PDB file of C-alpha atoms in Angstrom:
ATOM      1  CA  LYS A   1      22.568  -3.110  -2.697  1.00 84.00           C
ATOM      2  CA  GLN A   2      18.929  -3.290  -4.222  1.00 91.00           C
ATOM      3  CA  GLU A   3      16.967  -0.248  -3.677  1.00 94.00           C
ATOM      4  CA  VAL A   4      13.174  -0.094  -4.105  1.00 97.00           C
ATOM      5  CA  THR A   5      11.378   3.216  -4.562  1.00 97.00           C
ATOM      6  CA  GLN A   6       7.640   4.247  -4.642  1.00 97.00           C
ATOM      7  CA  ILE A   7       6.274   7.400  -5.908  1.00 93.00           C
ATOM      8  CA  PRO A   8       4.195   9.163  -4.756  1.00 92.00           C
ATOM      9  CA  ALA A   9       4.394   8.693  -1.178  1.00 94.00           C
ATOM     10  CA  ALA A  10       0.885   9.751  -0.745  1.00 96.00           C
ATOM     11  CA  LEU A  11      -2.231  10.126  -3.001  1.00 95.00           C
ATOM     12  CA  SER A  12      -5.755  11.163  -2.716  1.00 97.00           C
ATOM     13  CA  VAL A  13      -8.159  10.988  -5.624  1.00 96.00           C
ATOM     14  CA  PRO A  14     -12.082  11.239  -5.889  1.00 97.00           C
ATOM     15  CA  GLU A  15     -13.974   8.053  -6.277  1.00 97.00           C
ATOM     16  CA  GLY A  16     -14.216   6.661  -9.818  1.00 97.00           C
ATOM     17  CA  GLU A  17     -10.882   7.691 -10.919  1.00 97.00           C
ATOM     18  CA  ASN A  18      -8.308   5.435 -12.627  1.00 97.00           C
ATOM     19  CA  LEU A  19      -4.937   5.767 -10.866  1.00 95.00           C
ATOM     20  CA  VAL A  20      -1.181   4.661 -11.342  1.00 96.00           C
ATOM     21  CA  LEU A  21       1.273   3.799  -8.507  1.00 97.00           C
ATOM     22  CA  ASN A  22       4.865   3.593  -9.398  1.00 97.00           C
ATOM     23  CA  CYS A  23       7.703   1.629  -8.311  1.00 98.00           C
ATOM     24  CA  SER A  24      11.399   1.602  -9.403  1.00 98.00           C
ATOM     25  CA  PHE A  25      14.280  -0.716  -8.392  1.00 97.00           C
ATOM     26  CA  THR A  26      17.991  -0.315  -8.808  1.00 96.00           C
ATOM     27  CA  ASP A  27      19.239  -3.820  -9.749  1.00 92.00           C
ATOM     28  CA  SER A  28      17.333  -5.787 -12.627  1.00 91.00           C
ATOM     29  CA  ALA A  29      18.675  -9.113 -11.241  1.00 92.00           C
ATOM     30  CA  ILE A  30      15.070  -9.925  -9.729  1.00 94.00           C
ATOM     31  CA  TYR A  31      13.286 -13.070  -9.371  1.00 94.00           C
ATOM     32  CA  ASN A  32       9.753 -11.311  -9.184  1.00 95.00           C
ATOM     33  CA  LEU A  33       8.056  -8.287  -8.052  1.00 96.00           C
ATOM     34  CA  GLN A  34       5.183  -8.335  -5.847  1.00 96.00           C
ATOM     35  CA  TRP A  35       2.594  -5.889  -4.915  1.00 97.00           C
ATOM     36  CA  PHE A  36       0.799  -5.708  -1.381  1.00 97.00           C
ATOM     37  CA  ARG A  37      -2.068  -3.710   0.245  1.00 97.00           C
ATOM     38  CA  GLN A  38      -1.802  -2.950   3.829  1.00 96.00           C
ATOM     39  CA  ASP A  39      -4.541  -1.514   5.842  1.00 95.00           C
ATOM     40  CA  PRO A  40      -4.074   0.385   9.037  1.00 90.00           C
ATOM     41  CA  GLY A  41      -2.948  -1.893  12.021  1.00 87.00           C
ATOM     42  CA  LYS A  42      -2.993  -5.113   9.631  1.00 89.00           C
ATOM     43  CA  GLY A  43      -0.608  -7.248   7.941  1.00 90.00           C
ATOM     44  CA  LEU A  44       0.062  -7.259   4.388  1.00 94.00           C
ATOM     45  CA  THR A  45      -2.121  -8.743   1.856  1.00 94.00           C
ATOM     46  CA  SER A  46      -0.635 -10.036  -1.764  1.00 94.00           C
ATOM     47  CA  LEU A  47      -2.351  -8.540  -4.528  1.00 96.00           C
ATOM     48  CA  LEU A  48      -0.090  -9.495  -7.457  1.00 96.00           C
ATOM     49  CA  LEU A  49       3.119 -11.470  -8.082  1.00 95.00           C
ATOM     50  CA  ILE A  50       4.957 -10.607 -11.614  1.00 96.00           C
ATOM     51  CA  GLN A  51       7.542 -13.205 -12.419  1.00 95.00           C
ATOM     52  CA  SER A  52      10.689 -11.588 -13.964  1.00 93.00           C
ATOM     53  CA  SER A  53      10.063 -13.102 -17.368  1.00 94.00           C
ATOM     54  CA  GLN A  54       6.449 -11.761 -17.222  1.00 95.00           C
ATOM     55  CA  ARG A  55       5.219  -8.093 -18.418  1.00 96.00           C
ATOM     56  CA  GLU A  56       2.136  -7.968 -16.564  1.00 95.00           C
ATOM     57  CA  GLN A  57      -0.533  -9.492 -14.272  1.00 96.00           C
ATOM     58  CA  THR A  58      -4.061  -8.747 -13.906  1.00 97.00           C
ATOM     59  CA  SER A  59      -6.550  -9.448 -10.846  1.00 96.00           C
ATOM     60  CA  GLY A  60      -9.975  -7.923 -11.466  1.00 97.00           C
ATOM     61  CA  ARG A  61      -9.457  -4.143 -11.228  1.00 97.00           C
ATOM     62  CA  LEU A  62      -5.920  -4.195 -10.750  1.00 98.00           C
ATOM     63  CA  ASN A  63      -3.183  -4.528 -13.167  1.00 98.00           C
ATOM     64  CA  ALA A  64       0.508  -4.611 -12.673  1.00 97.00           C
ATOM     65  CA  SER A  65       3.201  -4.151 -15.191  1.00 97.00           C
ATOM     66  CA  LEU A  66       6.950  -4.853 -15.032  1.00 97.00           C
ATOM     67  CA  ASP A  67       9.895  -3.408 -17.031  1.00 96.00           C
ATOM     68  CA  LYS A  68      12.634  -5.169 -15.616  1.00 94.00           C
ATOM     69  CA  SER A  69      15.479  -3.766 -17.888  1.00 92.00           C
ATOM     70  CA  SER A  70      14.443  -0.246 -16.862  1.00 95.00           C
ATOM     71  CA  GLY A  71      13.713  -1.145 -13.236  1.00 96.00           C
ATOM     72  CA  ARG A  72      10.105  -0.085 -13.150  1.00 97.00           C
ATOM     73  CA  SER A  73       6.710  -1.365 -12.177  1.00 98.00           C
ATOM     74  CA  THR A  74       3.251   0.426 -12.165  1.00 97.00           C
ATOM     75  CA  LEU A  75       0.223  -0.635 -10.112  1.00 97.00           C
ATOM     76  CA  TYR A  76      -2.979   0.562 -12.284  1.00 98.00           C
ATOM     77  CA  ILE A  77      -6.255   0.664 -10.290  1.00 97.00           C
ATOM     78  CA  ALA A  78      -9.358   1.183 -12.399  1.00 98.00           C
ATOM     79  CA  ALA A  79     -12.599   2.894 -11.171  1.00 97.00           C
ATOM     80  CA  SER A  80     -11.220   3.474  -7.693  1.00 97.00           C
ATOM     81  CA  GLN A  81     -13.368   2.853  -4.545  1.00 97.00           C
ATOM     82  CA  PRO A  82     -13.140   4.152  -0.997  1.00 97.00           C
ATOM     83  CA  GLY A  83     -12.314   0.747  -0.050  1.00 97.00           C
ATOM     84  CA  ASP A  84      -9.271   0.825  -2.009  1.00 97.00           C
ATOM     85  CA  SER A  85      -7.971   3.388   0.507  1.00 98.00           C
ATOM     86  CA  ALA A  86      -4.853   1.628   2.026  1.00 97.00           C
ATOM     87  CA  THR A  87      -1.201   1.715   1.672  1.00 97.00           C
ATOM     88  CA  TYR A  88       0.264  -0.196  -1.411  1.00 98.00           C
ATOM     89  CA  LEU A  89       3.652  -1.816  -1.076  1.00 98.00           C
ATOM     90  CA  CYS A  90       6.010  -2.797  -3.803  1.00 97.00           C
ATOM     91  CA  ALA A  91       8.656  -5.335  -3.195  1.00 97.00           C
ATOM     92  CA  VAL A  92      11.203  -7.443  -5.189  1.00 96.00           C
ATOM     93  CA  VAL A  93      12.719 -10.701  -4.563  1.00 93.00           C
ATOM     94  CA  ALA A  94      16.264 -10.607  -5.181  1.00 88.00           C
ATOM     95  CA  PRO A  95      19.796 -11.742  -3.882  1.00 86.00           C
ATOM     96  CA  PRO A  96      21.304 -11.895  -1.270  1.00 90.00           C
ATOM     97  CA  TYR A  97      18.697 -12.849   1.200  1.00 89.00           C
ATOM     98  CA  GLY A  98      17.248 -16.267  -0.344  1.00 87.00           C
ATOM     99  CA  TYR A  99      13.827 -15.432  -1.541  1.00 91.00           C
ATOM    100  CA  ALA A 100      12.943 -12.691   0.917  1.00 93.00           C
ATOM    101  CA  LEU A 101      11.225  -9.679  -0.080  1.00 95.00           C
ATOM    102  CA  ASN A 102      12.961  -6.192  -0.430  1.00 96.00           C
ATOM    103  CA  PHE A 103      10.277  -3.474   0.208  1.00 97.00           C
ATOM    104  CA  GLY A 104       9.806   0.061  -0.917  1.00 97.00           C
ATOM    105  CA  LYS A 105       8.352   2.376   1.722  1.00 96.00           C
ATOM    106  CA  GLY A 106       4.716   2.442   0.105  1.00 96.00           C
ATOM    107  CA  THR A 107       2.296   4.814  -1.410  1.00 97.00           C
ATOM    108  CA  SER A 108      -0.605   5.890   1.154  1.00 96.00           C
ATOM    109  CA  LEU A 109      -3.753   5.876  -1.096  1.00 97.00           C
ATOM    110  CA  LEU A 110      -6.950   7.887   0.041  1.00 98.00           C
ATOM    111  CA  VAL A 111     -10.117   7.654  -2.217  1.00 97.00           C
ATOM    112  CA  THR A 112     -12.761   9.836  -1.396  1.00 97.00           C
ATOM    113  CA  PRO A 113     -16.333   9.721  -1.920  1.00 95.00           C
TER     114      PRO A 113
ATOM    115  CA  ASN B   1      -8.483 -20.344   7.911  1.00 64.00           C
ATOM    116  CA  ALA B   2      -5.872 -18.993  10.218  1.00 76.00           C
ATOM    117  CA  GLY B   3      -2.661 -18.608   7.818  1.00 94.00           C
ATOM    118  CA  VAL B   4       0.111 -16.845   9.712  1.00 96.00           C
ATOM    119  CA  THR B   5      -0.538 -16.407  13.502  1.00 96.00           C
ATOM    120  CA  GLN B   6       1.547 -14.080  15.592  1.00 97.00           C
ATOM    121  CA  THR B   7       1.437 -13.653  19.302  1.00 97.00           C
ATOM    122  CA  PRO B   8       1.254 -11.393  21.165  1.00 97.00           C
ATOM    123  CA  LYS B   9      -0.478  -8.724  19.301  1.00 96.00           C
ATOM    124  CA  PHE B  10       0.856  -5.792  21.554  1.00 97.00           C
ATOM    125  CA  GLN B  11       3.821  -5.798  24.053  1.00 96.00           C
ATOM    126  CA  VAL B  12       5.487  -3.066  26.241  1.00 97.00           C
ATOM    127  CA  LEU B  13       8.843  -3.972  27.522  1.00 96.00           C
ATOM    128  CA  LYS B  14      11.505  -2.241  29.548  1.00 97.00           C
ATOM    129  CA  THR B  15      15.094  -1.796  28.300  1.00 97.00           C
ATOM    130  CA  GLY B  16      17.108  -4.941  29.146  1.00 97.00           C
ATOM    131  CA  GLN B  17      14.163  -7.229  29.345  1.00 97.00           C
ATOM    132  CA  SER B  18      13.880 -10.279  27.064  1.00 96.00           C
ATOM    133  CA  MET B  19      11.044 -11.547  25.244  1.00 96.00           C
ATOM    134  CA  THR B  20      10.116 -13.973  22.576  1.00 97.00           C
ATOM    135  CA  LEU B  21       7.779 -13.421  19.711  1.00 98.00           C
ATOM    136  CA  GLN B  22       5.898 -16.428  18.462  1.00 98.00           C
ATOM    137  CA  CYS B  23       4.869 -17.337  14.764  1.00 98.00           C
ATOM    138  CA  ALA B  24       2.985 -20.290  13.632  1.00 97.00           C
ATOM    139  CA  GLN B  25       1.778 -21.030  10.063  1.00 97.00           C
ATOM    140  CA  ASP B  26      -0.818 -23.748   9.124  1.00 96.00           C
ATOM    141  CA  MET B  27      -0.188 -23.964   5.356  1.00 96.00           C
ATOM    142  CA  ASN B  28       2.779 -26.288   5.215  1.00 95.00           C
ATOM    143  CA  HIS B  29       5.115 -23.831   4.060  1.00 96.00           C
ATOM    144  CA  ASN B  30       8.581 -24.453   3.911  1.00 95.00           C
ATOM    145  CA  SER B  31      10.041 -21.006   4.173  1.00 96.00           C
ATOM    146  CA  MET B  32       9.446 -18.487   7.077  1.00 97.00           C
ATOM    147  CA  TYR B  33      10.625 -14.758   7.505  1.00 97.00           C
ATOM    148  CA  TRP B  34      10.829 -12.074  10.209  1.00 98.00           C
ATOM    149  CA  TYR B  35      10.257  -8.409   9.327  1.00 98.00           C
ATOM    150  CA  ARG B  36      10.388  -5.271  10.988  1.00 98.00           C
ATOM    151  CA  GLN B  37       8.400  -2.091   9.962  1.00 97.00           C
ATOM    152  CA  ASP B  38       9.672   1.264  10.961  1.00 95.00           C
ATOM    153  CA  PRO B  39       7.982   4.645  10.077  1.00 88.00           C
ATOM    154  CA  GLY B  40      10.133   6.195   7.124  1.00 83.00           C
ATOM    155  CA  MET B  41      11.982   2.835   6.604  1.00 85.00           C
ATOM    156  CA  GLY B  42       9.679   0.480   5.159  1.00 87.00           C
ATOM    157  CA  LEU B  43       9.854  -3.118   6.097  1.00 95.00           C
ATOM    158  CA  ARG B  44      13.302  -4.857   6.422  1.00 97.00           C
ATOM    159  CA  LEU B  45      14.316  -8.320   6.887  1.00 97.00           C
ATOM    160  CA  ILE B  46      15.727  -9.640  10.178  1.00 98.00           C
ATOM    161  CA  TYR B  47      16.090 -13.323   9.667  1.00 98.00           C
ATOM    162  CA  TYR B  48      14.748 -16.167   7.368  1.00 97.00           C
ATOM    163  CA  SER B  49      14.498 -19.777   7.207  1.00 96.00           C
ATOM    164  CA  ALA B  50      14.326 -21.319   4.027  1.00 93.00           C
ATOM    165  CA  SER B  51      13.462 -24.637   5.237  1.00 92.00           C
ATOM    166  CA  GLU B  52      12.988 -26.566   8.644  1.00 92.00           C
ATOM    167  CA  GLY B  53      16.429 -26.764  10.228  1.00 90.00           C
ATOM    168  CA  THR B  54      17.928 -23.824   8.709  1.00 94.00           C
ATOM    169  CA  THR B  55      18.266 -20.116   9.480  1.00 97.00           C
ATOM    170  CA  ASP B  56      20.008 -17.105   7.911  1.00 96.00           C
ATOM    171  CA  LYS B  57      20.449 -13.591   8.895  1.00 97.00           C
ATOM    172  CA  GLY B  58      18.726 -10.814   6.956  1.00 96.00           C
ATOM    173  CA  GLU B  59      19.441  -7.210   6.523  1.00 94.00           C
ATOM    174  CA  VAL B  60      19.114  -6.147  10.408  1.00 96.00           C
ATOM    175  CA  PRO B  61      19.976  -9.208  12.612  1.00 97.00           C
ATOM    176  CA  ASN B  62      21.655  -7.318  15.346  1.00 96.00           C
ATOM    177  CA  GLY B  63      20.100  -7.834  18.627  1.00 96.00           C
ATOM    178  CA  TYR B  64      17.781 -10.709  17.579  1.00 97.00           C
ATOM    179  CA  ASN B  65      17.909 -14.546  17.655  1.00 97.00           C
ATOM    180  CA  VAL B  66      15.522 -16.907  15.803  1.00 97.00           C
ATOM    181  CA  SER B  67      14.554 -20.518  16.442  1.00 97.00           C
ATOM    182  CA  ARG B  68      12.810 -22.707  13.636  1.00 96.00           C
ATOM    183  CA  LEU B  69      11.039 -25.052  16.085  1.00 87.00           C
ATOM    184  CA  ASN B  70       9.514 -27.097  13.549  1.00 94.00           C
ATOM    185  CA  LYS B  71       8.037 -26.780  10.162  1.00 95.00           C
ATOM    186  CA  ARG B  72       5.077 -24.788  11.655  1.00 97.00           C
ATOM    187  CA  GLU B  73       6.941 -22.371  14.089  1.00 97.00           C
ATOM    188  CA  PHE B  74       9.615 -19.650  13.705  1.00 98.00           C
ATOM    189  CA  SER B  75      10.139 -17.610  16.785  1.00 98.00           C
ATOM    190  CA  LEU B  76      12.173 -14.324  17.146  1.00 98.00           C
ATOM    191  CA  ARG B  77      13.985 -13.541  20.470  1.00 98.00           C
ATOM    192  CA  LEU B  78      15.149 -10.253  21.972  1.00 97.00           C
ATOM    193  CA  GLU B  79      17.614 -11.107  24.420  1.00 93.00           C
ATOM    194  CA  SER B  80      18.216  -7.656  25.946  1.00 96.00           C
ATOM    195  CA  ALA B  81      15.673  -5.099  24.459  1.00 96.00           C
ATOM    196  CA  ALA B  82      16.694  -1.607  23.428  1.00 97.00           C
ATOM    197  CA  PRO B  83      14.492   1.372  22.691  1.00 97.00           C
ATOM    198  CA  SER B  84      15.781   1.099  19.128  1.00 96.00           C
ATOM    199  CA  GLN B  85      13.965  -2.072  18.750  1.00 97.00           C
ATOM    200  CA  THR B  86      10.431  -0.521  19.215  1.00 97.00           C
ATOM    201  CA  SER B  87       8.734  -1.517  15.915  1.00 97.00           C
ATOM    202  CA  VAL B  88       6.026  -3.556  14.435  1.00 97.00           C
ATOM    203  CA  TYR B  89       7.205  -7.095  13.682  1.00 98.00           C
ATOM    204  CA  PHE B  90       5.880  -9.136  11.031  1.00 98.00           C
ATOM    205  CA  CYS B  91       6.096 -12.704  10.238  1.00 98.00           C
ATOM    206  CA  ALA B  92       5.674 -14.302   6.788  1.00 97.00           C
ATOM    207  CA  SER B  93       5.634 -17.648   5.125  1.00 96.00           C
ATOM    208  CA  SER B  94       5.807 -19.134   1.695  1.00 95.00           C
ATOM    209  CA  GLU B  95       6.126 -22.221  -0.244  1.00 93.00           C
ATOM    210  CA  SER B  96       9.935 -22.988  -1.555  1.00 88.00           C
ATOM    211  CA  GLY B  97      10.985 -21.275  -4.640  1.00 85.00           C
ATOM    212  CA  SER B  98      11.481 -18.165  -6.322  1.00 83.00           C
ATOM    213  CA  ASN B  99       7.966 -17.348  -7.415  1.00 88.00           C
ATOM    214  CA  GLN B 100       5.722 -18.038  -4.589  1.00 90.00           C
ATOM    215  CA  PRO B 101       3.761 -15.251  -2.684  1.00 91.00           C
ATOM    216  CA  GLN B 102       4.365 -14.556   0.980  1.00 93.00           C
ATOM    217  CA  HIS B 103       1.622 -14.632   3.463  1.00 94.00           C
ATOM    218  CA  PHE B 104       1.797 -12.171   6.511  1.00 95.00           C
ATOM    219  CA  GLY B 105       0.641 -12.405  10.078  1.00 95.00           C
ATOM    220  CA  ASP B 106      -1.082  -9.327  11.585  1.00 94.00           C
ATOM    221  CA  GLY B 107       2.095  -8.182  13.214  1.00 96.00           C
ATOM    222  CA  THR B 108       3.264  -7.618  16.785  1.00 97.00           C
ATOM    223  CA  ARG B 109       3.534  -4.130  18.027  1.00 97.00           C
ATOM    224  CA  LEU B 110       6.435  -3.873  20.444  1.00 97.00           C
ATOM    225  CA  SER B 111       7.131  -0.837  22.437  1.00 97.00           C
ATOM    226  CA  ILE B 112      10.709  -0.612  24.465  1.00 97.00           C
ATOM    227  CA  LEU B 113      10.622   1.977  27.194  1.00 95.00           C
TER     228      LEU B 113
END
């Protein structure tokens, strides 16, 4: 059974810092890995999708990497802002449930002014 | 610009009552999903529908039924609600294929007393 783990569970940083969120998964037979943002009381917003054949994806201040062979992904956030405060979820698309997502428990990020 | 719409947003039920959670998407997506989110457990897949006319069980299907009414709508039914089904329920949709991002609704917060 695929297990997705995110470390740390919570993180607090001052505004302006660069930071890295970590995600690991136990089975490398994935189709892709996705990073989401979840604000309190809200749904999930897709941030980045990395296909299994890719090594990284970038969107603005966000950069996600994927090392499928070692079962690891990182989400790098540059020059953090208070508006980045949210829970960040990592998920993989892998068998046996079609193309459904298998989620980690998330990292709760607080960026302080 | 609606995306994925879930109704109701909040609901309180008594043990043994039944209810249907509604989900509709306006993006002409083939695939739809139901997840539940519980503290400390992350999001888990309940049921999914890869295309209109098909539904399949996910990781935690017990106590639930689904109907893919048409391409737009995918409903989740609790026949006899139990306190263990207290959770936040999210519906999501995506294009067909292994490398399509999923789009989420804002969730239904359900309490079973």
